[in-house]
Coordinates of C-alpha atoms in Angstrom, one line a residue:
X10 CA 25.2 6.3 6.4
X11 CA 22.5 8.4 8.0
X12 CA 19.3 6.7 8.9
X13 CA 16.1 8.1 9.6
X14 CA 12.6 6.6 10.8
X15 CA 9.8 8.4 9.0
X16 CA 6.4 7.8 10.7
X17 CA 3.0 8.9 10.1
X18 CA -0.4 10.0 11.5
X19 CA 0.1 8.6 15.2
X20 CA -3.3 10.4 15.6
X21 CA -2.4 10.2 19.4
X22 CA -5.4 9.9 21.7
X23 CA -4.7 9.8 25.6
X24 CA -7.1 7.2 27.0
X25 CA -5.8 8.6 30.8
X26 CA -7.4 11.9 30.0
X27 CA -9.9 13.2 32.9
X28 CA -12.5 15.8 31.9
X29 CA -12.1 17.6 35.7
X30 CA -15.8 16.3 36.4
X31 CA -17.1 13.9 38.8
X32 CA -19.3 12.5 36.0
X33 CA -16.2 12.1 33.6
X34 CA -15.7 8.4 33.1
X35 CA -12.6 6.6 34.8
X36 CA -10.8 6.7 31.1
X37 CA -11.3 8.7 28.2
X38 CA -12.1 5.4 26.0
X39 CA -13.8 5.9 22.6
X40 CA -17.1 4.1 21.8
X41 CA -16.7 1.0 19.5
X42 CA -19.4 3.0 17.4
X43 CA -17.2 5.8 16.7
X44 CA -14.2 3.2 15.8
X45 CA -15.5 1.1 13.3
X46 CA -16.9 4.3 11.4
X47 CA -13.9 5.8 11.3
X48 CA -10.6 5.4 9.2
X49 CA -8.6 4.9 12.4
X50 CA -8.8 3.6 15.4
X51 CA -8.5 5.6 18.4
X52 CA -7.9 4.1 22.0
X53 CA -5.1 2.1 20.3
X54 CA -3.0 4.9 19.5
X55 CA -2.2 4.9 23.4
X56 CA 0.1 1.6 23.4
X57 CA 0.7 2.1 19.3
X58 CA 3.0 5.1 19.3
X59 CA 5.3 3.9 22.4
X60 CA 5.5 0.8 20.5
X61 CA 6.6 2.6 17.5
X62 CA 9.1 4.9 19.4
X63 CA 10.6 2.0 21.3
X64 CA 11.1 0.1 18.0
X65 CA 13.1 3.1 16.8
X66 CA 15.1 3.2 19.8
X67 CA 16.0 -0.5 19.5
X68 CA 17.5 0.0 16.2
X69 CA 19.5 3.0 16.8
X70 CA 17.7 5.4 14.5
X71 CA 17.9 8.9 16.7
X72 CA 16.0 11.1 13.8
X73 CA 12.6 11.0 13.2
X74 CA 10.3 12.5 10.7
X75 CA 6.6 12.8 11.6
X76 CA 4.6 13.6 8.4
X77 CA 1.7 14.9 10.2
X78 CA -1.4 14.3 12.5
X79 CA 0.4 13.7 15.7
X80 CA -2.6 14.1 17.6
X81 CA -6.2 12.8 17.5
X82 CA -8.0 16.1 16.7
X83 CA -6.0 18.7 18.3
X84 CA -7.4 19.2 21.4
X85 CA -5.3 21.0 23.9
X86 CA -5.0 18.1 26.4
X87 CA -4.4 15.4 23.6
X88 CA -1.6 18.0 22.3
X89 CA -0.3 18.3 25.7
X90 CA -0.2 14.6 26.2
X91 CA 1.4 13.7 22.6
X92 CA 4.0 16.3 23.0
X93 CA 5.1 15.1 26.6
X94 CA 5.3 11.6 25.5
X95 CA 7.8 12.9 22.4
X96 CA 9.6 15.0 25.0
X97 CA 10.3 11.9 27.1
X98 CA 11.9 10.2 24.3
X99 CA 14.0 12.4 23.7
X100 CA 15.3 13.3 27.1
X101 CA 15.7 9.3 27.8
X102 CA 16.8 8.2 24.3
X103 CA 18.0 11.1 22.2
X104 CA 15.2 10.9 19.7
X105 CA 15.2 14.4 17.8
X106 CA 11.9 15.4 15.7
X107 CA 11.0 17.1 12.5
X108 CA 7.2 17.4 12.0
X109 CA 4.7 18.9 9.7
X110 CA 1.2 19.8 10.9
X111 CA -1.5 17.6 9.9
X112 CA -5.1 18.6 9.2
X113 CA -6.3 16.9 12.5
X114 CA -3.6 19.2 14.6
X115 CA -4.6 22.7 14.2
X116 CA -7.5 24.5 12.3
X117 CA -7.3 27.9 10.8
X118 CA -6.1 30.7 13.2
X119 CA -8.8 30.6 15.7
X120 CA -9.2 26.4 16.1
X121 CA -12.9 24.7 16.4
X122 CA -14.9 23.0 19.0
X123 CA -14.4 19.1 19.7
X124 CA -16.8 16.5 21.1
X125 CA -15.6 12.7 22.1
X126 CA -18.0 10.3 23.3
X127 CA -16.1 8.4 26.2
X128 CA -17.4 5.1 27.5
X129 CA -18.4 3.9 30.9
X130 CA -18.0 0.7 32.3
X131 CA -21.7 -0.6 31.4
X132 CA -21.2 0.4 27.8
X133 CA -23.0 3.7 27.9
X134 CA -21.2 6.8 26.9
X135 CA -20.8 10.5 28.3
X136 CA -20.2 13.4 25.8
X137 CA -17.1 15.6 26.4
X138 CA -16.9 18.7 24.3
X139 CA -15.6 22.1 24.1
X140 CA -18.6 23.2 22.3
X141 CA -21.3 25.4 24.7
X142 CA -24.2 24.6 22.2
X143 CA -23.4 21.0 21.9
X144 CA -26.4 18.7 22.5
X145 CA -26.4 15.5 24.7
X146 CA -28.4 13.1 22.4
X147 CA -27.9 9.4 22.9
X148 CA -25.3 10.0 25.8
X149 CA -25.8 9.7 29.3
X150 CA -24.5 13.2 30.1
X151 CA -22.5 16.3 28.8
X152 CA -19.7 17.6 30.1
X153 CA -18.2 21.0 29.0
X154 CA -14.2 20.9 29.3
X155 CA -11.9 23.8 27.5
X156 CA -9.1 21.2 27.1
X157 CA -11.4 19.7 24.0
X158 CA -10.9 22.6 22.1
X159 CA -8.6 22.2 18.9
X160 CA -6.1 25.0 18.9
X161 CA -5.3 27.0 15.5
X162 CA -1.4 28.0 14.5
X163 CA -1.5 30.1 17.0
X164 CA -1.6 27.7 19.8
X165 CA -0.7 24.2 18.0
X166 CA 2.7 25.5 16.6
X167 CA 3.9 26.6 19.8
X168 CA 2.5 23.8 21.7
X169 CA 5.1 21.7 18.9
X170 CA 7.7 23.8 19.3
X171 CA 10.2 21.1 20.0
X172 CA 9.6 19.5 16.6
X173 CA 11.6 21.4 14.3
X174 CA 9.2 24.8 14.2
X175 CA 11.4 26.7 15.7
X176 CA 15.3 27.4 15.4
X177 CA 17.1 24.8 17.9
X178 CA 20.8 24.8 19.2
X179 CA 21.0 21.2 17.1
X180 CA 19.8 22.4 14.1
X181 CA 23.0 23.6 11.8
X182 CA 21.0 25.5 9.5
X183 CA 17.1 26.7 9.7
X184 CA 14.9 28.8 7.7
X185 CA 11.2 29.3 6.4
X186 CA 9.7 30.7 3.2
X187 CA 9.7 33.9 5.1
X188 CA 13.6 34.0 6.5
X189 CA 15.6 33.4 9.4
X190 CA 13.6 34.7 11.9
X191 CA 11.5 32.0 13.4
X192 CA 8.7 34.0 15.3
X193 CA 5.3 33.3 14.1
X194 CA 4.5 36.7 14.0
X195 CA 6.8 37.0 10.7
X196 CA 5.5 33.7 9.0
X197 CA 2.3 35.0 7.9
X198 CA 0.5 35.6 4.4
X199 CA -2.7 36.6 3.0
X200 CA -5.2 34.3 1.6
X201 CA -8.4 34.9 -0.3
X202 CA -11.9 33.4 -0.6
X203 CA -12.5 32.1 -4.2
X204 CA -14.3 35.6 -5.1
X205 CA -11.4 37.4 -3.8
X206 CA -14.1 39.3 -1.2
X207 CA -12.8 37.9 2.2
X208 CA -9.1 38.1 3.1
X209 CA -7.3 36.6 6.1
X210 CA -3.9 36.6 7.8
X211 CA -2.7 33.2 8.1
X212 CA 0.2 31.4 9.4
X213 CA 2.2 29.2 7.0
X214 CA 4.8 26.7 9.4
X215 CA 6.8 25.7 6.7
X216 CA 10.8 25.2 7.4
X217 CA 14.3 23.9 6.5
X218 CA 16.3 22.4 8.9
X219 CA 20.1 20.7 8.5
X220 CA 19.8 18.2 11.6
X221 CA 23.0 16.2 10.2
X222 CA 25.9 18.1 8.2
X223 CA 25.1 17.3 4.5
X224 CA 21.2 16.6 5.0
X225 CA 18.6 19.4 4.3
X226 CA 14.8 18.3 5.7
X227 CA 12.4 20.2 4.0
X228 CA 9.1 20.6 6.1
X229 CA 5.9 21.7 3.8
X230 CA 3.1 23.2 5.7
X231 CA 0.4 21.8 3.2
X232 CA -2.4 22.8 4.9
X233 CA -4.9 25.3 3.2
X234 CA -7.4 27.1 5.1
X235 CA -9.4 28.7 2.4
X236 CA -11.7 31.6 3.4
X237 CA -15.4 30.8 2.2
X238 CA -17.2 33.4 0.5
X239 CA -18.7 36.0 2.3
X240 CA -17.2 37.9 5.4
X241 CA -18.1 35.3 8.3
X242 CA -17.1 35.5 11.5
X243 CA -13.5 34.5 11.4
X244 CA -13.2 32.6 14.6
X245 CA -16.0 29.9 13.4
X246 CA -15.0 27.1 11.6
X247 CA -17.4 27.1 9.1
X248 CA -15.9 30.6 7.9
X249 CA -13.2 28.3 6.4
X250 CA -12.6 25.2 3.7
X251 CA -11.4 22.6 5.5
X252 CA -7.8 21.3 3.7
X253 CA -8.9 17.6 4.7
X254 CA -9.8 17.2 0.8
X255 CA -8.0 20.0 -0.9
X256 CA -4.5 19.1 0.4
X257 CA -2.0 19.8 -1.9
X258 CA -4.4 20.7 -4.7
X259 CA -4.7 24.0 -3.0
X260 CA -0.9 24.9 -2.8
X261 CA -0.4 26.4 -6.4
X262 CA -3.2 28.8 -6.0
X263 CA -3.0 29.5 -2.0
X264 CA 0.4 29.2 -1.4
X265 CA 2.5 29.8 -4.9
X266 CA 5.1 31.7 -2.3
X267 CA 6.2 28.0 -0.9
X268 CA 6.6 26.6 -4.3
X269 CA 8.9 29.5 -5.1
X270 CA 10.8 28.6 -1.9
X271 CA 11.0 25.0 -2.7
X272 CA 12.1 26.1 -5.8
X273 CA 15.1 27.8 -4.1
X274 CA 15.9 25.5 -1.6
X275 CA 16.1 22.8 -4.4
X276 CA 18.4 24.4 -6.6
X277 CA 20.5 25.6 -3.3
X278 CA 20.9 22.2 -2.1
X279 CA 22.1 20.9 -5.6
X280 CA 24.7 24.2 -5.6
X281 CA 26.1 23.0 -2.2
X282 CA 26.0 19.2 -2.5
X283 CA 23.1 18.6 0.2
X284 CA 21.1 15.8 0.1
X285 CA 17.5 17.1 0.2
X286 CA 14.0 15.3 1.7
X287 CA 11.3 16.8 1.4
X288 CA 8.2 15.8 3.4
X289 CA 4.7 17.2 4.2
X290 CA 1.4 15.8 5.0
X291 CA -0.3 15.2 2.0
X292 CA 0.6 13.2 -1.2
X293 CA 2.3 15.3 -4.0
X294 CA 1.3 12.3 -6.4
X295 CA -1.3 10.2 -6.9
X296 CA -0.9 8.0 -4.2
X297 CA -3.0 4.8 -6.0
X298 CA -0.2 4.9 -8.5
X299 CA -2.7 5.6 -11.5
X300 CA -5.8 3.7 -10.5
X301 CA -7.8 6.9 -9.3
X302 CA -9.7 7.6 -12.7
X303 CA -10.6 4.1 -12.7
X304 CA -11.8 3.8 -9.2
X305 CA -13.7 7.3 -9.9
X306 CA -15.1 5.7 -13.1
X307 CA -16.6 2.5 -10.6
X308 CA -17.5 4.2 -7.5
X309 CA -17.8 7.7 -8.1
X310 CA -16.8 10.5 -5.7
X311 CA -15.1 8.5 -3.3
X312 CA -12.6 10.1 -0.6
X313 CA -9.8 8.6 -2.1
X314 CA -10.8 10.0 -5.5
X315 CA -11.3 13.3 -4.1
X316 CA -8.1 13.4 -1.9
X317 CA -5.8 12.6 -4.8
X318 CA -3.4 15.2 -6.4
X319 CA -4.3 16.0 -9.8
X320 CA -1.6 15.7 -12.6
X321 CA -1.3 19.6 -12.7
X322 CA -0.9 19.5 -9.2
X323 CA 1.9 16.7 -9.4
X324 CA 3.7 18.7 -12.6
X325 CA 3.6 21.8 -10.1
X326 CA 5.6 19.8 -7.5
X327 CA 7.8 18.2 -9.8
X328 CA 9.1 21.5 -11.4
X329 CA 10.3 22.7 -7.8
X330 CA 13.1 20.7 -8.1
X331 CA 12.7 18.2 -4.9
X332 CA 13.2 14.9 -6.0
X333 CA 12.0 12.9 -2.8
X334 CA 9.0 13.8 -0.8
X335 CA 7.4 11.6 1.9
X336 CA 3.5 11.9 2.9
X337 CA 0.5 10.6 5.2
X338 CA -2.9 11.5 5.5
X339 CA -4.3 8.7 3.6
X340 CA -2.8 6.0 5.9
X341 CA -1.6 3.9 2.8
X342 CA 1.6 2.0 1.8
X343 CA 2.5 2.9 -1.5
X344 CA 5.3 4.7 -4.2
X345 CA 4.7 6.9 -6.8
X346 CA 7.2 8.4 -9.7
X347 CA 6.6 10.7 -12.4
X348 CA 9.4 11.5 -14.7
X349 CA 9.7 14.1 -17.5
X350 CA 13.4 13.8 -19.2
X351 CA 15.6 14.8 -16.3
X352 CA 12.7 15.9 -13.9
X353 CA 11.7 13.3 -11.6
X354 CA 9.9 13.2 -8.1
X355 CA 8.8 10.1 -6.2
X356 CA 6.5 10.5 -3.1
X357 CA 6.7 7.9 -0.7
X358 CA 2.9 7.2 1.1
X359 CA 3.7 6.2 4.9
X360 CA 1.4 4.1 6.5
X361 CA -0.1 4.9 9.8
X362 CA -0.2 2.6 13.2
X363 CA -3.9 3.3 13.8
X364 CA -4.9 1.9 10.2
X365 CA -4.5 -1.0 8.0
X366 CA -1.5 -1.7 7.6
X367 CA 0.4 -0.9 11.0
X368 CA 4.1 0.4 9.9
X369 CA 6.4 3.0 9.1
X370 CA 9.4 3.8 7.0
X371 CA 13.5 3.6 7.7
X372 CA 15.5 5.7 5.3
X373 CA 18.9 5.0 4.9
X374 CA 21.1 7.6 2.9
X375 CA 24.8 5.9 1.6
X376 CA 26.7 6.2 -1.4
X377 CA 24.2 8.6 -3.5
X378 CA 21.3 6.1 -2.7
X379 CA 18.2 6.4 -0.9
X380 CA 17.4 3.0 1.0
X381 CA 13.8 2.8 2.3
X382 CA 12.8 -0.1 4.2
X383 CA 8.7 -0.6 5.6
X384 CA 8.8 -1.9 9.0
X385 CA 5.6 -3.5 10.0
X386 CA 5.0 -3.6 13.7
X387 CA 1.8 -6.0 14.1
X388 CA 2.5 -6.7 17.8
X389 CA 1.8 -4.0 20.2
X390 CA 1.4 -4.7 24.2
X391 CA -1.5 -3.5 25.4
X392 CA -3.3 -2.8 21.8
X393 CA -6.6 -4.8 23.5
X394 CA -7.0 -2.1 26.4
X395 CA -10.5 -0.8 25.3
X396 CA -11.7 -4.7 24.6
X397 CA -13.8 -5.2 27.4
X398 CA -15.2 -1.5 27.3
X399 CA -16.0 -2.4 23.6
X400 CA -18.1 -5.9 24.8
X401 CA -19.9 -4.1 27.2
X402 CA -20.9 -1.9 24.6
X403 CA -21.7 -4.5 22.2
X404 CA -23.8 -5.9 24.9
X405 CA -25.8 -2.8 25.7
X406 CA -26.4 -2.1 22.2
X407 CA -26.7 -5.5 20.6
X408 CA -24.8 -5.0 17.7
X409 CA -21.9 -7.5 17.1
X410 CA -18.2 -6.2 16.8
X411 CA -17.4 -7.8 13.8
X412 CA -14.8 -9.9 15.8
X413 CA -12.8 -6.8 16.5
X414 CA -12.6 -7.5 20.3
X415 CA -11.6 -11.3 20.0
X416 CA -8.4 -10.7 17.6
X417 CA -5.1 -11.4 19.2
X418 CA -2.9 -8.6 17.6
X419 CA -2.7 -5.5 17.0
X420 CA -2.0 -6.1 13.1
X421 CA -5.0 -8.6 13.3
X422 CA -7.2 -5.7 15.1
X423 CA -7.0 -3.2 12.2
X424 CA -7.2 -6.0 9.5
X425 CA -10.4 -6.8 11.4
X426 CA -11.4 -3.1 11.7
X427 CA -10.7 -2.7 8.0
X428 CA -13.6 -5.3 7.3
X429 CA -16.1 -3.3 9.7
X430 CA -15.1 -0.3 7.8
X431 CA -15.9 -1.6 4.4
X432 CA -19.1 -3.0 6.2
X433 CA -20.2 0.1 7.9
X434 CA -18.4 2.8 5.7
X435 CA -17.4 2.1 2.6
X436 CA -19.8 0.0 1.0
X437 CA -23.1 2.0 2.3
X438 CA -21.5 6.0 1.8
X439 CA -19.1 5.3 -1.3
X440 CA -20.3 2.6 -3.2
X441 CA -23.0 2.9 -5.9
X442 CA -26.1 1.3 -4.0
X443 CA -27.4 -1.1 -6.5
X444 CA -23.3 -2.8 -6.6
X445 CA -23.1 -2.3 -2.7
X446 CA -26.5 -4.6 -2.6
X447 CA -24.9 -7.6 -4.6
X448 CA -21.5 -7.6 -2.3
X449 CA -23.1 -9.6 0.9
X450 CA -25.2 -11.9 -1.5
X451 CA -22.8 -13.4 -4.0
X452 CA -19.7 -15.7 -3.7
X453 CA -16.7 -16.1 -5.8
X454 CA -18.6 -19.0 -7.4
X455 CA -21.7 -16.6 -8.3
X456 CA -19.2 -14.0 -9.8
X457 CA -17.7 -16.7 -11.7
X458 CA -21.0 -17.9 -13.3
X459 CA -21.8 -14.5 -14.1
X460 CA -18.6 -13.9 -16.4
X461 CA -20.0 -16.5 -18.3
X462 CA -23.2 -15.0 -19.3
X463 CA -22.9 -13.5 -22.3
X464 CA -25.8 -11.3 -21.7
X465 CA -25.5 -7.9 -20.0
X466 CA -27.1 -8.3 -16.9
X467 CA -28.6 -5.1 -14.2
X468 CA -28.4 -5.5 -10.7
X469 CA -31.9 -7.1 -10.6
X470 CA -31.2 -9.5 -12.8
X471 CA -28.5 -11.2 -10.5
X472 CA -29.5 -14.0 -7.7
X473 CA -26.9 -16.3 -6.0
X474 CA -27.2 -19.6 -6.8
X475 CA -27.5 -22.0 -3.5
X476 CA -24.7 -24.3 -4.7
X477 CA -22.4 -21.6 -3.9
X478 CA -23.0 -21.1 -0.4
X479 CA -19.5 -22.5 0.3
X480 CA -17.9 -20.6 -1.9
X481 CA -15.7 -17.4 -0.8
X482 CA -18.2 -14.4 0.0
X483 CA -17.9 -11.7 -2.6
X484 CA -17.7 -9.1 0.7
X485 CA -14.2 -11.0 1.6
X486 CA -12.8 -10.3 -2.0
X487 CA -14.0 -6.6 -1.3
X488 CA -12.3 -6.7 1.9
X489 CA -9.1 -7.8 0.5
X490 CA -9.2 -5.5 -2.6
X491 CA -9.0 -2.4 0.1
X492 CA -6.3 -4.3 1.8
X493 CA -4.3 -4.2 -1.1
X494 CA -4.9 -1.0 -1.8
X495 CA -4.0 0.5 1.5
X496 CA -1.5 -2.1 2.0
X497 CA 0.5 -3.0 -1.5
X498 CA 2.8 -5.6 -0.3
X499 CA 2.4 -5.5 3.1
X500 CA -1.4 -6.9 2.7
X501 CA 0.2 -10.1 1.6
X502 CA 0.7 -10.7 5.5
X503 CA -2.4 -10.6 5.6
X504 CA -3.8 -12.1 2.8
X505 CA -4.0 -16.4 1.9
X506 CA -1.9 -16.7 -1.3
X507 CA -4.5 -19.2 -2.5
X508 CA -7.3 -16.1 -2.3
X509 CA -4.7 -14.0 -4.7
X510 CA -4.6 -17.2 -6.9
X511 CA -8.4 -17.5 -7.1
X512 CA -8.8 -13.6 -7.6
X513 CA -6.2 -13.5 -10.5
X514 CA -8.3 -16.6 -12.1
X515 CA -11.7 -14.7 -11.4
X516 CA -10.2 -11.7 -13.2
X517 CA -8.9 -13.4 -16.2
X518 CA -12.5 -14.5 -16.9
X519 CA -13.9 -11.2 -16.4
X520 CA -11.0 -9.6 -18.7
X521 CA -12.1 -12.3 -21.6
X522 CA -15.7 -10.8 -21.6
X523 CA -17.2 -7.8 -23.7
X524 CA -20.4 -6.4 -22.1
X525 CA -22.2 -3.2 -22.0
X526 CA -20.3 -0.5 -19.6
X527 CA -23.2 -0.2 -17.3
X528 CA -24.1 -4.1 -16.8
X529 CA -22.9 -5.6 -13.6
X530 CA -20.4 -7.9 -15.4
X531 CA -18.6 -4.8 -17.2
X532 CA -18.8 -2.9 -13.4
X533 CA -17.2 -6.2 -11.9
X534 CA -14.7 -6.5 -14.8
X535 CA -13.8 -2.6 -13.6
X536 CA -13.6 -3.7 -9.7
X537 CA -11.2 -6.9 -10.7
X538 CA -8.9 -5.0 -13.3
X539 CA -8.5 -2.4 -10.3
X540 CA -7.5 -5.4 -8.1
X541 CA -5.1 -6.7 -10.8
X542 CA -3.2 -3.5 -11.1
X543 CA -2.8 -3.7 -7.4
X544 CA -1.2 -7.3 -7.5
X545 CA 0.6 -6.2 -10.7
X546 CA 2.1 -3.2 -9.3
X547 CA 3.2 -4.7 -6.2
X548 CA 6.4 -3.0 -5.0
X549 CA 9.3 -5.0 -2.9
X550 CA 8.9 -3.8 0.9
X551 CA 12.4 -2.5 0.6
X552 CA 13.6 -0.6 -2.2
X553 CA 16.6 2.0 -3.1
X554 CA 16.3 4.8 -5.1
X555 CA 19.8 6.5 -7.0
X556 CA 19.4 10.3 -6.1
X557 CA 21.3 11.1 -9.2
X558 CA 18.9 10.1 -11.7
X559 CA 15.6 8.8 -9.7
X560 CA 16.1 4.7 -10.9
X561 CA 14.3 2.7 -8.4
X562 CA 15.9 -0.7 -7.5
X563 CA 13.9 -3.3 -5.7
X564 CA 16.0 -5.0 -2.9
X565 CA 15.1 -8.4 -0.9
X566 CA 12.5 -7.8 1.8
X567 CA 14.0 -7.4 5.3
X568 CA 14.1 -10.0 7.9

């Protein structure tokens, strides 16, 4: 039996960093304003990663797969602190790591500037940046530090050398798409702009390692930094298309050699009787399990929609013969499967400790099966390390923190952070303005009343009823919708059963209606239909995959 921990997106930020200036804050504490505007939290990553590693050590697991975004934003100082932390766990506890780079760990060949706002005790903030052209704006001071620079492949991959990117004595086998030589100089390829006029030499850091006899672990570098049309300065960030949204959709066109190598690895693994597990930072299958198209029709071009692999991408990945793939990037907990005859592929999306829900996966290989366990870490010692500064910031700005600095656990903190993200990011930036405007006004009683109105209504026709003031707010339903989208079965720990029952009844009421597609009722019905699909497809927290045929069997939830 072989047990492996799979973790995603630690986004480690070193709150003890000092910028080397007398004006620097005593700690590198990111602002609450930046935190609630982001899909991840920052300061809380500092205690969260050690808590995660401590849990892995306590379970007696030694092999850890890290599916990208080890660091906050690849800053030199942050990378050094993060890798030193992992090395400490290797030295003290024997942990061995195999990683892939995420879009936050590096940028193209030459890297890019980073600028961050760090809080002072009075709630004001100082801008610390590697960019000489940065402006102080509303910060009280600007500190220029080259340690804030995010490196490119030439800097970041050597910094993560102990995480599988180069051959190590404990590897029983190691190779890359370019052969046995692990030198970065031999692991490069040409990438062209869309018009073919600009060609750059880029590194691919994919590798195959055999950490345990009989187990092959395939790390796929799915970052694609496509040059923009026009022969721009190759050292500038704007000269490339960021890989954040493209993900796997850019792989067949720009890295076909990686897919060919994957096909060869899968064939050799089968012939040699090796168990093959693959991972990359980005999902290879639609991580929302089929609701992405529905979301696009309802909300338009959301970040989830932009980042979802297309059917063609999934088909190309499945054709390589890899069968099990772990991914991160989207900070969600879900499992997707595609099958065409004997050809099948399963993508296991691993959540992050700095986004809801805080969890990781344990993979156990035994008797031809791969058992997957989801471990939730809602308790993190020191998760509230920034709360005093958050309160000072809120007092200075006069903006309410949404209850974040009053939460009593890491899990509750991230759940509340998600609610603030809905309020400050998703509704204003990703929802149609007319529908978003109704969310803070209505309650479930209002929604139920609208479902009984046969005439199609426009947003301006909808008004709340005073008698529904005691009912659950529509906003809370939207937050729970996002909790279920991101957490699936783990979200049930954070959503009361009576709420779920109310949502099911409301969805059934809307399902019985028939309105014009542009009406408010039809759009709410679509929203609730997606919610129903989340509830209908909740996988078990623990499940087992038959490695011979890809059949997934649910197992009882672990204690």
